[in-house]
XYZ file of C-alpha atoms in Angstrom:
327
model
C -143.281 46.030 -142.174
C -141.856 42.731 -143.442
C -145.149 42.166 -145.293
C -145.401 45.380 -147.073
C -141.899 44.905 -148.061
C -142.048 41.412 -149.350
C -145.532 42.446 -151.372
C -143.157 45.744 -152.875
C -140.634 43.025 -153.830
C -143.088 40.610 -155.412
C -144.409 43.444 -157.817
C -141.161 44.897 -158.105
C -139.512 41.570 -159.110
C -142.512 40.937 -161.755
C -142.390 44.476 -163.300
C -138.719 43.927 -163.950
C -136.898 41.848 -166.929
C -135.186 39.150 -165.056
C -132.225 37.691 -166.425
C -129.987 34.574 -165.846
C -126.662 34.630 -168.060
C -125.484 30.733 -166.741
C -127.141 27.524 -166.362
C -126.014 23.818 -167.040
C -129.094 22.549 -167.554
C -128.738 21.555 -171.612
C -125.758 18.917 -170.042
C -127.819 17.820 -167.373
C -131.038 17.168 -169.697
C -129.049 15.036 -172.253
C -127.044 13.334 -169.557
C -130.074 12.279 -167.663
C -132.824 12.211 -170.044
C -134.323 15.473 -168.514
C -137.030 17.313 -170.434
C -137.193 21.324 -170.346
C -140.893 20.563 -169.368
C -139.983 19.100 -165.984
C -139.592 15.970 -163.649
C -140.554 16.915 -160.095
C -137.843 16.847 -157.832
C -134.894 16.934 -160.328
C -132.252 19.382 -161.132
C -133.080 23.011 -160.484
C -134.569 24.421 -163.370
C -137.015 23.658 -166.348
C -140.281 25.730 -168.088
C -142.113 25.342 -164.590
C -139.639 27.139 -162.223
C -138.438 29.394 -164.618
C -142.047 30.838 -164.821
C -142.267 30.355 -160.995
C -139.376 32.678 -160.688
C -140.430 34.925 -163.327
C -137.112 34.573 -165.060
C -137.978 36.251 -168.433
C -134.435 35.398 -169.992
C -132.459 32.256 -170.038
C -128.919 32.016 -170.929
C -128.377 28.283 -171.520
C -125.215 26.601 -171.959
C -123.275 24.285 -174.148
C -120.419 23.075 -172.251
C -118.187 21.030 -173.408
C -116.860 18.698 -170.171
C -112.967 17.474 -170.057
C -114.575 14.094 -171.024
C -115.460 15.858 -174.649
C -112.154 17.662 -175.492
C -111.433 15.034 -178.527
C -114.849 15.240 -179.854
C -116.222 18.697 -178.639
C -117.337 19.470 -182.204
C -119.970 16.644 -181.955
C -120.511 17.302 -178.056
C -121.683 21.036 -178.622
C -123.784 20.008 -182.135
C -125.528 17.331 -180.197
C -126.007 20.229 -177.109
C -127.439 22.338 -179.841
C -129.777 19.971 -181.244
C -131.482 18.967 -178.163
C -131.853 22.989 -177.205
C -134.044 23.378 -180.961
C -135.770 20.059 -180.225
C -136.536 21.354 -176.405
C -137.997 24.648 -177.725
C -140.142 23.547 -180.525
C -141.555 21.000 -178.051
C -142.474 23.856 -175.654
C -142.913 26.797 -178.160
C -146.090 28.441 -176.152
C -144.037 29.115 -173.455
C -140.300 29.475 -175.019
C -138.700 30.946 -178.106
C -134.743 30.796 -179.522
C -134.012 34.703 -178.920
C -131.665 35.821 -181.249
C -131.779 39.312 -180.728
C -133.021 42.134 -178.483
C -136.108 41.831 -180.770
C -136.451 38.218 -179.379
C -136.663 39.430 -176.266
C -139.358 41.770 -177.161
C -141.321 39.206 -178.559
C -141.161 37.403 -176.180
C -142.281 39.290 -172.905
C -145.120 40.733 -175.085
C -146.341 37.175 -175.671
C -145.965 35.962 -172.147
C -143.216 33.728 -173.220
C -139.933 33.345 -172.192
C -136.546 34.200 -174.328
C -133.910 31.481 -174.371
C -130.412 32.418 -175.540
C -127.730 29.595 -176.536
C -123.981 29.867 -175.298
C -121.259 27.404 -175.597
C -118.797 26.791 -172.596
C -115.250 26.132 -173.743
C -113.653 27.009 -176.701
C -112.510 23.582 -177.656
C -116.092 23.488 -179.731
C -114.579 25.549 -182.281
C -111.978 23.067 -183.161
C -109.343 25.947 -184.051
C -111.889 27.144 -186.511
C -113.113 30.646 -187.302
C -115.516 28.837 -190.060
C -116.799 26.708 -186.701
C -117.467 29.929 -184.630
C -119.089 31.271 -187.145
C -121.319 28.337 -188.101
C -122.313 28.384 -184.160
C -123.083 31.995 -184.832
C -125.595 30.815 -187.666
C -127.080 28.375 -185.347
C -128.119 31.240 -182.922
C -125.151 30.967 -180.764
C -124.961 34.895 -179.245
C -122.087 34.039 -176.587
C -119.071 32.073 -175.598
C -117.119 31.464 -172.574
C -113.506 30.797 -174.191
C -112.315 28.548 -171.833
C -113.721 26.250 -168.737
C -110.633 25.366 -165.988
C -108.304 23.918 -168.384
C -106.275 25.002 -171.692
C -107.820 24.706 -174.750
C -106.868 26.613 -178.487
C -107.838 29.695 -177.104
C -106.225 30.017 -174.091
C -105.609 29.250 -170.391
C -108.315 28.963 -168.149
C -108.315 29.644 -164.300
C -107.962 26.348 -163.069
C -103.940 26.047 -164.760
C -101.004 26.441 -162.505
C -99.977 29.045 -165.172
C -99.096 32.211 -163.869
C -98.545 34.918 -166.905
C -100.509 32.612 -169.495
C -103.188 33.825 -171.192
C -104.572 33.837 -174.688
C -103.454 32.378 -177.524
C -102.967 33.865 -181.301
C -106.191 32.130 -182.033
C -107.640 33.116 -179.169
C -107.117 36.740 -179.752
C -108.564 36.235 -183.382
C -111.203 34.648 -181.855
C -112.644 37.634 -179.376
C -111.676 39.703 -182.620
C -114.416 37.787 -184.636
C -116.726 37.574 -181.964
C -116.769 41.225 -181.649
C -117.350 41.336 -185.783
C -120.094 38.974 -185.288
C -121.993 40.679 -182.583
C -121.080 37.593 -180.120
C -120.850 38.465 -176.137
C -117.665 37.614 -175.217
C -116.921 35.842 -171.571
C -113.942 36.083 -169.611
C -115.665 33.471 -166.512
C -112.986 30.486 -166.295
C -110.540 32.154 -167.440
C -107.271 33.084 -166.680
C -106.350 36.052 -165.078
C -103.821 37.378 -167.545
C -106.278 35.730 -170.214
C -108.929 38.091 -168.416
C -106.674 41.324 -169.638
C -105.747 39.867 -173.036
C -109.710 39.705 -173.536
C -110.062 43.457 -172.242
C -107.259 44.614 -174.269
C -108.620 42.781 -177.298
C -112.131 43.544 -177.629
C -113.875 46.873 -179.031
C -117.302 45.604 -177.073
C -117.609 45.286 -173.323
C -117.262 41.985 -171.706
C -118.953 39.587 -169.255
C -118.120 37.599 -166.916
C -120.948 35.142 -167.046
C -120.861 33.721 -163.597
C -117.764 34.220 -160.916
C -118.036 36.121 -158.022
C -115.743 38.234 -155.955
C -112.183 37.201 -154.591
C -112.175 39.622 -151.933
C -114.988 37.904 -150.226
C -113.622 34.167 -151.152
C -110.520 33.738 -152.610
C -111.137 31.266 -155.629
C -109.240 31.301 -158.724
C -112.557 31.153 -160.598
C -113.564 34.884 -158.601
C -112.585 38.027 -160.022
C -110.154 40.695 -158.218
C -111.026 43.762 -157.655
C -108.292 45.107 -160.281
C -110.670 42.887 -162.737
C -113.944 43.865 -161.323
C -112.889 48.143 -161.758
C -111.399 47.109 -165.106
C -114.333 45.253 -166.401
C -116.873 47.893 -164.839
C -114.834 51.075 -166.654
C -115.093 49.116 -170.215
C -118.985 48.587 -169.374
C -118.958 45.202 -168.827
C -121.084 43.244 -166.515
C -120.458 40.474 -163.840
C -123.157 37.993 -163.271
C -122.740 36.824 -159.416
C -123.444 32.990 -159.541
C -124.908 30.790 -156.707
C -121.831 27.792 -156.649
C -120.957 27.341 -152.946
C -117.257 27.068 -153.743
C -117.328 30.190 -155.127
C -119.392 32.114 -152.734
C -117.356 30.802 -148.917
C -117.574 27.157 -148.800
C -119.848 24.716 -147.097
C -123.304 26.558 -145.415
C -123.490 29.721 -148.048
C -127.103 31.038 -147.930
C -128.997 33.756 -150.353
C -126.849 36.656 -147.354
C -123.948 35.056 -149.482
C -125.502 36.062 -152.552
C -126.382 39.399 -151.994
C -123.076 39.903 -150.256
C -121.210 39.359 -153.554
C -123.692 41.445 -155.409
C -123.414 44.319 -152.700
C -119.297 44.256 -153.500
C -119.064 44.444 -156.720
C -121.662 47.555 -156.812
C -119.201 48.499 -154.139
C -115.920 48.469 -156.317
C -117.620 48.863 -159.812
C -120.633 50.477 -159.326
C -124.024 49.321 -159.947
C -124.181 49.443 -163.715
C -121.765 45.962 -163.588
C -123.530 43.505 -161.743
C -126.172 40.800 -162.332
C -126.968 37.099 -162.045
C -125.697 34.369 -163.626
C -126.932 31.052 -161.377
C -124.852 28.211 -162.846
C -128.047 25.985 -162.041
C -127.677 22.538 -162.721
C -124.107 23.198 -162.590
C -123.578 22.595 -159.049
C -124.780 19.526 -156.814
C -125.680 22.129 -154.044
C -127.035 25.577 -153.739
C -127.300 28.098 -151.103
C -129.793 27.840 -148.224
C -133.182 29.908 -150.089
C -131.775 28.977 -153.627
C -132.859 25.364 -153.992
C -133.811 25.875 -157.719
C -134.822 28.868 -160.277
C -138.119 29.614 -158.531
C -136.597 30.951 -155.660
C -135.222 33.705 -157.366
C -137.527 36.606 -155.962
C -135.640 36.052 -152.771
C -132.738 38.392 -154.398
C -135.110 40.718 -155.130
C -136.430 40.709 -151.061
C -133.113 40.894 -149.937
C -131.990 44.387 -151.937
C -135.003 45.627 -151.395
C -134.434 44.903 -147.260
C -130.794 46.315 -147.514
C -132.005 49.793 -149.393
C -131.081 48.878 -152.383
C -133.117 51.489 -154.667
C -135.775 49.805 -157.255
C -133.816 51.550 -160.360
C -130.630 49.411 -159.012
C -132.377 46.383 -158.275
C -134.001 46.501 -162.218
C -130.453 46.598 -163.411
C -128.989 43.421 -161.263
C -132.215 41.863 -161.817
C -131.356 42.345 -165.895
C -131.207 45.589 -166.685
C -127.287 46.036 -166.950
C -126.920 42.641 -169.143
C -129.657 44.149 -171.666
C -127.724 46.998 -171.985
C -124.701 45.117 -173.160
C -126.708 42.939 -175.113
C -128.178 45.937 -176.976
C -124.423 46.978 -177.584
C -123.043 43.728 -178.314
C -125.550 41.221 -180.195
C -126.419 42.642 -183.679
């Protein structure tokens, strides 16, 4: 039985479009002098793995660290430049998606589509002109804050109860929204969270947090937020951090717990995945890198998960807002 169900799950997970909102790995390739290409043994995802795990879209990440606040304008140009450099080094087996065209494109050609996001609004510099320059560059989503405050706002990790976004930070979802940018509520605040929800016209995401009923993390969403979010059409993507999953010892059952409650509370048009690879020194027992992903797909499939709701935490509920959102 366990074969016939792990061969169902193999074909399922390959018919499906897989997609991972959250990874780190842009930071960890310029820190380390990582290509996209792959060193064996290092980090936990590059062109190898991704194909391994049959990951058809990549969300990858800008961030701007603490370190950067002062000079986050150069931080996320230099993040930028080594994402076009990585892609037209590896252009048979990646493209810059842009668009749900991209995407197109790029399952038909066997490639896959790589979206660029900045982490932290401190790249815009308290500029509208900046965001929309990082539009230009192919920029299609931004997580407005990381733990700290920055000009947009308070993120989650402030002692700073009733603090949310700023003037410029409402501006800033406003223009987003104009712009056809996703807009991400994961670090953030909590009253920043309903600031962003009263704000936008376009359903949000939460990039990668997870569920604060299961571990109760400033960084995880309530279920107030997770109902809120869902009944706007938004979309969570459950990421694999320890910390944010139960501690010390989490395995994939973690995972799929987190996933199974927030189909529970929002239904299971608001879930999907959004790693945080290469944003974490560990991962959950299974998860050791992007490869592994088709173990998510075996364990929904073993709990009775139907294979319509497994396409849409696999990818298909991000596409959807994608189609809304990115013009």
């Amino acid at each position: 039985m366990e074969h016939i169900i792990k061969r169902k799950a193999e074909a399922l997970h390959c018919e499906s479009i897989v997609l991972d909102t959250h990874c780190d790995t842009l930071t960890a390739m310029l820190d380390e002098g990582r290509p996209l290409a792959g060193c064996p043994g290092l980090g936990h995802l590059d062109l190898p793995r991704l194909r391994t795990g049959k990951i058809n879209v990549q969300f990858f990440a800008a961030f701007i660290a603490p370190e950067f606040k002062s000079t986050a304008v150069r931080r996320v140009l230099e993040l930028v430049d080594l994402f076009y450099r990585e892609i037209e080094s590896n252009n048979d087996v990646i493209l810059h998606a842009k668009s749900m065209n991209d995407i197109n494109k790029a399952i038909t050609s066997g490639k896959i589509a790589a979206f660029l996001s900045v982490e932290g609004g401190e790249a815009l510099a308290g500029s509208l002109g900046i965001l929309r320059v990082l539009y230009r560059l192919g920029v299609r989503s931004i997580t407005l804050t990381w733990n700290g405050r920055n000009e947009l706002g308070a993120g989650a990790g402030e002692d700073c109860p009733g603090e949310g976004l700023t003037e410029f930070g409402i501006a800033v979802v406003r223009e987003m929204n104009d712009l056809g940018l996703l807009v991400d509520v994961s670090h953030l605040s909590e009253q920043g969270f309903w600031d962003v929800l009263r704000t936008s016209r376009q359903p949000i995401i939460a990039s990668h947090s997870n569920c604060r009923a299961l571990c109760d993390h400033p960084r995880n969403l309530t279920d107030e937020q997770i109902k809120a979010l869902a009944e706007r059409g938004g979309v969570i993507g459950v990421t694999f951090v320890p910390d944010f999953l139960g501690g010390e010892n989490t395995s994939v059952d973690h995972v799929l717990a987190h996933i199974e409650h927030v189909i529970a509370v929002g239904g299971p048009d608001c879930v999907g995945l959004g790693s945080d690879f290469d944003g974490t020194e560990r991962l959950p027992l299974g998860l050791v890198d992007c490869s592994r992903l088709p173990v998510i797909t075996m364990g929904l499939l073993e709990r009775g998960y139907s294979e319509n709701v497994i396409k849409k935490v696999l990818g298909g509920n991000f596409i959807r807002v994608m189609r809304q959102v990115i013009k």
